[in-house]
Amino acid sequence: MIDGVRLPTIDTPRLRLRWLTEHDVPALFAIFSDPEVMAYWSSPPLEDVHAAAKLLEEIHAHFAAKTLFQWGVARREDDQVIGTCTLHAVSAEHKRAEIGYALGRAHWGHGYGLEAAEALIGYAFDTLDLHRLEADVDPRNHASIRCLERLGFRKEGYARERYHLYGTVHDAVLYGLLRRERL
């Protein structure tokens, strides 16, 4: 799996997937405090910058335990974090992981999510030697579904009432991508 004290940096033409630092706490707060960004997330929006600092601590603790790998998605031009990309539920034994991503609302519609996810998929298959990637997405999140399908993910199932958020239950659509199906 991933060794060392930090995640490796993954470069794309416009982005850099990189280790998150204390300097990124304001960006994390801007992203994860936005109710529109968090509408399809499995937790509520962050309430204050202290919650963003705690989120960073949790990201680093999960990395140390090798249970979740969350990169900051930064623009190469100014190194500003505009989102995150994640591999979680990583199983070396079964050569599989789940992917996730979030972008600040100001950066939607520019292809950044697709570019970051494509780089993460490449890293997962080519460097980590995984065989399968999975994603679950709220069926109302049409942009994320389009992104996954453009990346070659196939719809594999529908999980009714999978999440309890904000006093209501939400469904999830399950997607999978095998290494041999990668576009």
XYZ file of C-alpha atoms in Angstrom:
183
model
C 0.000 0.000 0.000
C 1.089 3.590 0.541
C 4.214 3.868 2.666
C 5.900 6.893 4.175
C 4.771 9.787 6.296
C 2.877 11.648 3.551
C 0.822 10.906 0.492
C 2.695 11.140 -2.789
C 1.924 14.072 -5.074
C 0.072 13.254 -8.289
C 0.323 15.851 -11.071
C -2.161 16.391 -13.901
C -2.081 19.073 -16.595
C -3.992 21.606 -14.440
C -4.003 20.076 -10.966
C -1.836 18.657 -8.253
C -3.229 16.042 -5.864
C -1.140 16.650 -2.763
C -0.742 16.279 0.977
C -2.994 18.611 2.950
C -1.316 20.929 5.490
C -2.387 23.407 8.157
C -2.211 26.140 5.493
C -5.134 24.415 3.751
C -7.537 24.646 6.696
C -9.272 27.809 5.370
C -9.766 26.130 1.983
C -11.126 22.979 3.638
C -13.539 25.146 5.602
C -14.657 26.988 2.454
C -15.324 23.690 0.675
C -16.889 21.611 3.439
C -18.954 24.369 5.072
C -20.939 24.998 1.890
C -24.405 23.389 2.163
C -24.558 22.902 -1.629
C -21.247 21.007 -1.662
C -22.371 18.925 1.310
C -25.884 18.239 0.007
C -24.869 14.754 -1.147
C -22.150 14.110 1.437
C -22.620 11.706 4.341
C -22.035 14.375 6.995
C -23.330 17.893 7.660
C -21.465 21.065 6.626
C -18.622 22.201 8.881
C -19.736 24.827 11.379
C -16.495 26.771 11.837
C -12.795 26.862 10.998
C -12.019 24.806 14.132
C -14.067 21.967 12.648
C -11.947 22.235 9.483
C -8.773 21.974 11.596
C -10.233 18.890 13.265
C -11.063 17.457 9.830
C -7.414 17.883 8.818
C -6.318 16.089 12.005
C -8.703 13.238 11.177
C -7.389 13.037 7.595
C -3.821 12.751 8.922
C -4.820 10.200 11.587
C -6.569 8.030 8.989
C -3.495 8.231 6.779
C -1.259 7.165 9.675
C -3.582 4.203 10.292
C -3.657 3.501 6.523
C -7.473 3.467 6.529
C -8.165 6.464 4.288
C -6.036 8.401 1.814
C -7.317 11.920 1.149
C -5.450 14.261 -1.164
C -5.996 17.974 -1.546
C -6.872 18.899 -5.122
C -4.868 22.067 -5.836
C -4.585 24.173 -8.967
C -1.042 23.953 -10.321
C -1.010 27.655 -11.178
C -1.277 28.835 -7.552
C -1.318 25.671 -5.377
C -4.741 26.708 -4.010
C -6.777 23.743 -2.705
C -10.136 23.628 -4.472
C -11.281 20.162 -3.378
C -10.282 16.724 -2.184
C -9.983 13.239 -3.685
C -10.114 10.107 -1.542
C -9.401 6.408 -1.532
C -11.037 4.695 1.432
C -12.066 1.216 2.529
C -8.834 0.092 0.865
C -8.394 -3.683 0.916
C -4.955 -4.941 -0.101
C -6.241 -8.498 0.263
C -9.099 -7.991 -2.194
C -7.307 -5.326 -4.278
C -10.199 -2.887 -4.050
C -11.029 0.560 -2.710
C -13.786 3.146 -2.747
C -13.230 6.570 -4.258
C -14.714 9.903 -3.330
C -14.242 13.528 -4.289
C -15.536 16.991 -3.490
C -14.923 20.336 -5.159
C -15.666 23.835 -3.975
C -18.763 25.154 -5.739
C -16.837 27.917 -7.551
C -14.885 25.184 -9.347
C -17.810 23.099 -10.597
C -18.274 22.753 -14.331
C -14.597 23.162 -15.308
C -13.685 19.473 -15.599
C -11.563 19.524 -12.435
C -13.468 16.654 -10.812
C -13.029 14.463 -13.868
C -9.313 15.336 -14.130
C -8.641 14.667 -10.439
C -10.635 11.414 -10.354
C -8.918 10.186 -13.514
C -5.510 10.772 -11.908
C -6.608 9.004 -8.728
C -7.895 6.039 -10.737
C -4.572 5.812 -12.551
C -2.702 5.854 -9.251
C -5.010 3.222 -7.733
C -4.642 0.802 -10.648
C -1.090 1.484 -11.817
C 0.760 2.208 -8.569
C -1.313 0.476 -5.892
C -2.104 -2.448 -8.212
C -5.784 -2.455 -7.290
C -8.210 -4.525 -9.332
C -11.519 -2.788 -8.540
C -12.760 0.650 -7.539
C -16.194 1.428 -6.164
C -18.242 4.558 -5.592
C -21.622 5.257 -4.095
C -23.457 8.398 -5.059
C -26.748 10.018 -4.215
C -29.064 9.405 -7.207
C -29.923 13.127 -7.242
C -26.248 14.047 -7.792
C -26.397 14.022 -11.578
C -23.012 15.748 -12.034
C -21.195 13.081 -10.022
C -23.014 10.286 -11.839
C -22.007 11.798 -15.209
C -18.403 12.056 -13.999
C -18.291 8.419 -12.894
C -19.859 7.208 -16.138
C -17.414 9.266 -18.226
C -14.608 7.561 -16.286
C -15.983 4.132 -17.241
C -17.745 3.224 -13.983
C -20.773 0.979 -14.405
C -23.936 1.136 -12.364
C -24.085 -2.034 -10.284
C -26.895 -1.482 -7.864
C -29.257 0.733 -5.970
C -29.148 0.849 -2.164
C -32.459 2.075 -0.816
C -32.413 4.266 2.307
C -28.668 3.784 2.817
C -27.965 7.079 4.624
C -29.774 8.956 7.377
C -28.979 12.658 6.970
C -30.661 15.834 8.153
C -33.606 13.891 9.525
C -34.361 12.077 6.267
C -33.208 8.896 4.605
C -31.333 8.901 1.301
C -30.714 6.276 -1.329
C -27.387 5.535 -3.016
C -26.446 4.292 -6.465
C -23.495 1.896 -6.449
C -20.889 2.045 -9.219
C -17.875 -0.147 -9.957
C -14.859 -0.018 -12.238
C -12.525 -2.929 -12.962
C -8.952 -2.282 -14.012
C -9.544 -3.958 -17.391
C -12.538 -1.652 -18.052
C -10.580 1.542 -17.444
C -10.910 3.995 -20.325
